Amino acid sequence: MLSVIIPTEGVEQTAVATLAALVPGAAAGIIREVLLVDGTRNGVIERVADVAGCRFIGFEGSSQGAALAAGALQARSPWLMFLPAGAVLETGWIEETTQFIQAVATSGRDRAAVFRYARSPYADTGFRVRAVARKLVGPLGDQGLLIARDHYDRIGGYPPQARRSEARLLRRLGRSSRTMLRSRIVMVG
């Protein structure tokens, strides 16, 4: 039912942390496939994908938008979940994600969801510019995105060549068609 797309930037540790957090979702049957998208050509992520049983997607370009668009293009499920490498979903995300998908299906309204951001207890405690930005402009790309494929396609998806493509897509969704899930996402690494 769900394809998870993770742009990796060639870093093994953050990709593995995110994959480990997804294991319960795969065991529960909510995750159909995981796509690790990488453009660095260093071979590290290709090996991680092979060991973890994921699909590896290589792409041309260096932008985050190009990675996300390449992953979405190859995904085979009716629902897409975009997660940055290093994102760890906390307990409860499986039930809430399933409920959200069912609610959208029965309502007939296009909706997308982002996870509630939680700072890692090990994060730097300096000035929190991103926290201020979240309050002013809404969710950022590091909060993940859960969206039906047909809704993603109708709004144009991630623009591959645009700067800050994640912010552009979230802005196109608007507040009225975006839900903030209770489940939290913590960035590690």
mmCIF file of C-alpha atoms in Angstrom:
data_model
loop_
_atom_site.group_PDB
_atom_site.id
_atom_site.type_symbol
_atom_site.label_atom_id
_atom_site.label_comp_id
_atom_site.label_asym_id
_atom_site.label_seq_id
_atom_site.Cartn_x
_atom_site.Cartn_y
_atom_site.Cartn_z
ATOM 1 C CA MET A 1 0.000 0.000 0.000
ATOM 2 C CA LEU A 2 2.947 2.367 0.656
ATOM 3 C CA SER A 3 6.232 3.158 -1.114
ATOM 4 C CA VAL A 4 8.842 4.842 1.074
ATOM 5 C CA ILE A 5 11.297 7.088 -0.778
ATOM 6 C CA ILE A 6 14.529 8.053 0.978
ATOM 7 C CA PRO A 7 17.081 10.369 -0.673
ATOM 8 C CA THR A 8 20.403 9.387 0.887
ATOM 9 C CA GLU A 9 23.291 11.633 -0.286
ATOM 10 C CA GLY A 10 25.638 8.632 -0.090
ATOM 11 C CA VAL A 11 25.738 8.384 3.715
ATOM 12 C CA GLU A 12 25.295 4.880 5.113
ATOM 13 C CA GLN A 13 24.662 5.656 8.816
ATOM 14 C CA THR A 14 21.657 7.912 8.317
ATOM 15 C CA ALA A 15 20.099 5.603 5.715
ATOM 16 C CA VAL A 16 20.469 2.589 8.030
ATOM 17 C CA ALA A 17 18.891 4.475 10.956
ATOM 18 C CA THR A 18 15.822 5.272 8.868
ATOM 19 C CA LEU A 19 15.588 1.724 7.500
ATOM 20 C CA ALA A 20 15.725 0.262 11.015
ATOM 21 C CA ALA A 21 12.797 2.451 12.075
ATOM 22 C CA LEU A 22 10.758 1.173 9.101
ATOM 23 C CA VAL A 23 11.121 -2.543 9.896
ATOM 24 C CA PRO A 24 7.926 -2.686 12.030
ATOM 25 C CA GLY A 25 5.976 -1.096 9.151
ATOM 26 C CA ALA A 26 7.249 -3.728 6.731
ATOM 27 C CA ALA A 27 6.392 -6.487 9.219
ATOM 28 C CA ALA A 28 2.875 -5.042 9.625
ATOM 29 C CA GLY A 29 2.395 -5.076 5.848
ATOM 30 C CA ILE A 30 1.903 -1.334 5.390
ATOM 31 C CA ILE A 31 5.173 -0.860 3.464
ATOM 32 C CA ARG A 32 5.267 -2.438 0.027
ATOM 33 C CA GLU A 33 8.702 -1.178 -0.976
ATOM 34 C CA VAL A 34 11.527 1.113 0.121
ATOM 35 C CA LEU A 35 13.502 3.045 -2.467
ATOM 36 C CA LEU A 36 16.933 4.413 -1.580
ATOM 37 C CA VAL A 37 17.700 7.224 -4.018
ATOM 38 C CA ASP A 38 21.290 8.322 -4.449
ATOM 39 C CA GLY A 39 23.232 10.326 -6.999
ATOM 40 C CA THR A 40 26.722 10.131 -5.497
ATOM 41 C CA ARG A 41 27.778 6.974 -7.367
ATOM 42 C CA ASN A 42 30.054 5.905 -4.499
ATOM 43 C CA GLY A 43 28.420 2.450 -4.256
ATOM 44 C CA VAL A 44 27.725 2.693 -0.520
ATOM 45 C CA ILE A 45 23.954 3.109 -0.765
ATOM 46 C CA GLU A 46 23.686 0.499 -3.496
ATOM 47 C CA ARG A 47 25.251 -2.023 -1.081
ATOM 48 C CA VAL A 48 22.954 -0.908 1.766
ATOM 49 C CA ALA A 49 19.919 -1.382 -0.501
ATOM 50 C CA ASP A 50 21.105 -4.836 -1.506
ATOM 51 C CA VAL A 51 21.645 -5.967 2.094
ATOM 52 C CA ALA A 52 18.376 -4.445 3.344
ATOM 53 C CA GLY A 53 16.226 -5.744 0.490
ATOM 54 C CA CYS A 54 15.393 -2.271 -0.823
ATOM 55 C CA ARG A 55 15.369 -0.901 -4.346
ATOM 56 C CA PHE A 56 18.295 1.308 -5.285
ATOM 57 C CA ILE A 57 17.567 4.222 -7.612
ATOM 58 C CA GLY A 58 20.509 6.120 -9.072
ATOM 59 C CA PHE A 59 19.735 9.497 -10.590
ATOM 60 C CA GLU A 60 21.405 12.313 -12.476
ATOM 61 C CA GLY A 61 21.590 15.641 -10.746
ATOM 62 C CA SER A 62 22.536 16.987 -7.386
ATOM 63 C CA SER A 63 19.357 18.544 -6.048
ATOM 64 C CA GLN A 64 17.110 17.084 -3.375
ATOM 65 C CA GLY A 65 14.155 17.719 -5.684
ATOM 66 C CA ALA A 66 15.734 15.583 -8.418
ATOM 67 C CA ALA A 67 16.244 12.722 -5.945
ATOM 68 C CA LEU A 68 12.668 12.915 -4.652
ATOM 69 C CA ALA A 69 11.204 13.146 -8.164
ATOM 70 C CA ALA A 70 13.317 10.173 -9.346
ATOM 71 C CA GLY A 71 12.100 8.069 -6.424
ATOM 72 C CA ALA A 72 8.458 9.000 -6.979
ATOM 73 C CA LEU A 73 8.743 8.143 -10.655
ATOM 74 C CA GLN A 74 9.932 4.600 -9.827
ATOM 75 C CA ALA A 75 7.553 3.942 -6.900
ATOM 76 C CA ARG A 76 4.835 1.338 -7.505
ATOM 77 C CA SER A 77 2.369 1.913 -4.651
ATOM 78 C CA PRO A 78 -0.759 4.092 -4.546
ATOM 79 C CA TRP A 79 0.647 5.949 -1.498
ATOM 80 C CA LEU A 80 4.042 7.628 -1.205
ATOM 81 C CA MET A 81 5.984 8.419 1.944
ATOM 82 C CA PHE A 82 9.004 10.683 1.548
ATOM 83 C CA LEU A 83 11.499 10.559 4.417
ATOM 84 C CA PRO A 84 14.914 12.195 4.656
ATOM 85 C CA ALA A 85 17.821 9.903 5.488
ATOM 86 C CA GLY A 86 18.299 10.027 9.240
ATOM 87 C CA ALA A 87 14.572 10.315 9.966
ATOM 88 C CA VAL A 88 13.379 7.955 12.682
ATOM 89 C CA LEU A 89 9.636 7.563 13.149
ATOM 90 C CA GLU A 90 8.542 7.034 16.716
ATOM 91 C CA THR A 91 6.212 4.276 17.907
ATOM 92 C CA GLY A 92 2.616 4.689 16.792
ATOM 93 C CA TRP A 93 3.303 5.825 13.245
ATOM 94 C CA ILE A 94 2.013 2.596 11.697
ATOM 95 C CA GLU A 95 -1.476 2.826 13.204
ATOM 96 C CA GLU A 96 -1.756 6.545 12.579
ATOM 97 C CA THR A 97 -0.567 6.246 8.981
ATOM 98 C CA THR A 98 -3.051 3.446 8.325
ATOM 99 C CA GLN A 99 -5.890 5.472 9.866
ATOM 100 C CA PHE A 100 -4.944 8.539 7.833
ATOM 101 C CA ILE A 101 -4.901 6.577 4.560
ATOM 102 C CA GLN A 102 -8.288 5.003 5.346
ATOM 103 C CA ALA A 103 -9.784 8.374 6.314
ATOM 104 C CA VAL A 104 -8.628 9.984 3.063
ATOM 105 C CA ALA A 105 -9.940 7.051 1.024
ATOM 106 C CA THR A 106 -13.412 7.237 2.605
ATOM 107 C CA SER A 107 -13.668 11.046 2.535
ATOM 108 C CA GLY A 108 -12.858 11.424 -1.152
ATOM 109 C CA ARG A 109 -10.881 14.614 -0.368
ATOM 110 C CA ASP A 110 -7.252 15.077 -1.309
ATOM 111 C CA ARG A 111 -5.133 15.273 1.831
ATOM 112 C CA ALA A 112 -1.453 14.903 2.607
ATOM 113 C CA ALA A 113 0.228 14.511 5.977
ATOM 114 C CA VAL A 114 3.489 15.443 7.650
ATOM 115 C CA PHE A 115 4.897 14.114 10.888
ATOM 116 C CA ARG A 116 5.319 16.194 14.024
ATOM 117 C CA TYR A 117 8.962 17.242 14.317
ATOM 118 C CA ALA A 118 10.862 16.380 17.499
ATOM 119 C CA ARG A 119 14.419 17.451 18.209
ATOM 120 C CA SER A 120 16.857 14.713 18.968
ATOM 121 C CA PRO A 121 17.940 14.741 22.619
ATOM 122 C CA TYR A 122 21.509 14.747 21.297
ATOM 123 C CA ALA A 123 21.064 17.743 18.982
ATOM 124 C CA ASP A 124 22.996 20.964 19.378
ATOM 125 C CA THR A 125 21.172 23.278 21.772
ATOM 126 C CA GLY A 126 22.237 26.459 19.958
ATOM 127 C CA PHE A 127 19.899 28.971 18.302
ATOM 128 C CA ARG A 128 17.021 27.156 16.667
ATOM 129 C CA VAL A 129 16.440 28.900 13.339
ATOM 130 C CA ARG A 130 14.586 25.924 11.893
ATOM 131 C CA ALA A 131 12.230 25.827 14.907
ATOM 132 C CA VAL A 132 11.324 29.461 14.309
ATOM 133 C CA ALA A 133 10.847 28.756 10.595
ATOM 134 C CA ARG A 134 8.466 25.867 11.370
ATOM 135 C CA LYS A 135 6.294 28.211 13.434
ATOM 136 C CA LEU A 136 6.252 30.931 10.775
ATOM 137 C CA VAL A 137 5.967 29.051 7.492
ATOM 138 C CA GLY A 138 4.760 25.619 8.536
ATOM 139 C CA PRO A 139 6.381 22.198 8.181
ATOM 140 C CA LEU A 140 9.739 21.727 6.506
ATOM 141 C CA GLY A 141 10.968 18.894 4.297
ATOM 142 C CA ASP A 142 12.604 17.078 7.204
ATOM 143 C CA GLN A 143 9.143 16.289 8.614
ATOM 144 C CA GLY A 144 8.466 13.737 5.905
ATOM 145 C CA LEU A 145 5.437 13.644 3.634
ATOM 146 C CA LEU A 146 2.652 11.083 3.212
ATOM 147 C CA ILE A 147 0.594 11.577 0.068
ATOM 148 C CA ALA A 148 -1.505 9.569 -2.384
ATOM 149 C CA ARG A 149 0.264 9.100 -5.706
ATOM 150 C CA ASP A 150 -2.626 10.557 -7.736
ATOM 151 C CA HIS A 151 -2.720 13.642 -5.494
ATOM 152 C CA TYR A 152 1.073 13.988 -5.836
ATOM 153 C CA ASP A 153 0.775 13.783 -9.625
ATOM 154 C CA ARG A 154 -2.134 16.286 -9.776
ATOM 155 C CA ILE A 155 -0.172 18.972 -7.911
ATOM 156 C CA GLY A 156 2.902 18.437 -10.071
ATOM 157 C CA GLY A 157 5.126 16.525 -7.644
ATOM 158 C CA TYR A 158 8.574 17.664 -6.613
ATOM 159 C CA PRO A 159 10.068 20.039 -9.172
ATOM 160 C CA PRO A 160 13.427 18.344 -9.967
ATOM 161 C CA GLN A 161 15.420 21.470 -10.816
ATOM 162 C CA ALA A 162 13.870 23.922 -8.364
ATOM 163 C CA ARG A 163 15.668 25.207 -5.313
ATOM 164 C CA ARG A 164 13.922 24.199 -2.086
ATOM 165 C CA SER A 165 11.575 21.848 -3.953
ATOM 166 C CA GLU A 166 10.285 20.340 -0.684
ATOM 167 C CA ALA A 167 9.131 23.745 0.547
ATOM 168 C CA ARG A 168 7.525 24.475 -2.825
ATOM 169 C CA LEU A 169 5.523 21.249 -2.754
ATOM 170 C CA LEU A 170 4.384 21.832 0.836
ATOM 171 C CA ARG A 171 3.348 25.369 -0.127
ATOM 172 C CA ARG A 172 1.343 24.052 -3.119
ATOM 173 C CA LEU A 173 -0.430 21.638 -0.778
ATOM 174 C CA GLY A 174 -1.421 24.518 1.483
ATOM 175 C CA ARG A 175 -2.555 24.323 5.076
ATOM 176 C CA SER A 176 -6.104 23.302 4.217
ATOM 177 C CA SER A 177 -5.093 20.032 2.527
ATOM 178 C CA ARG A 178 -2.268 19.133 4.896
ATOM 179 C CA THR A 179 -2.598 17.241 8.181
ATOM 180 C CA MET A 180 -0.063 17.246 11.005
ATOM 181 C CA LEU A 181 0.119 13.707 12.376
ATOM 182 C CA ARG A 182 0.623 13.114 16.114
ATOM 183 C CA SER A 183 3.447 10.674 15.432
ATOM 184 C CA ARG A 184 6.818 12.321 15.770
ATOM 185 C CA ILE A 185 9.836 12.213 13.505
ATOM 186 C CA VAL A 186 13.312 12.609 14.991
ATOM 187 C CA MET A 187 16.379 13.352 12.885
ATOM 188 C CA VAL A 188 19.570 11.503 13.799
ATOM 189 C CA GLY A 189 23.060 11.982 12.443
#
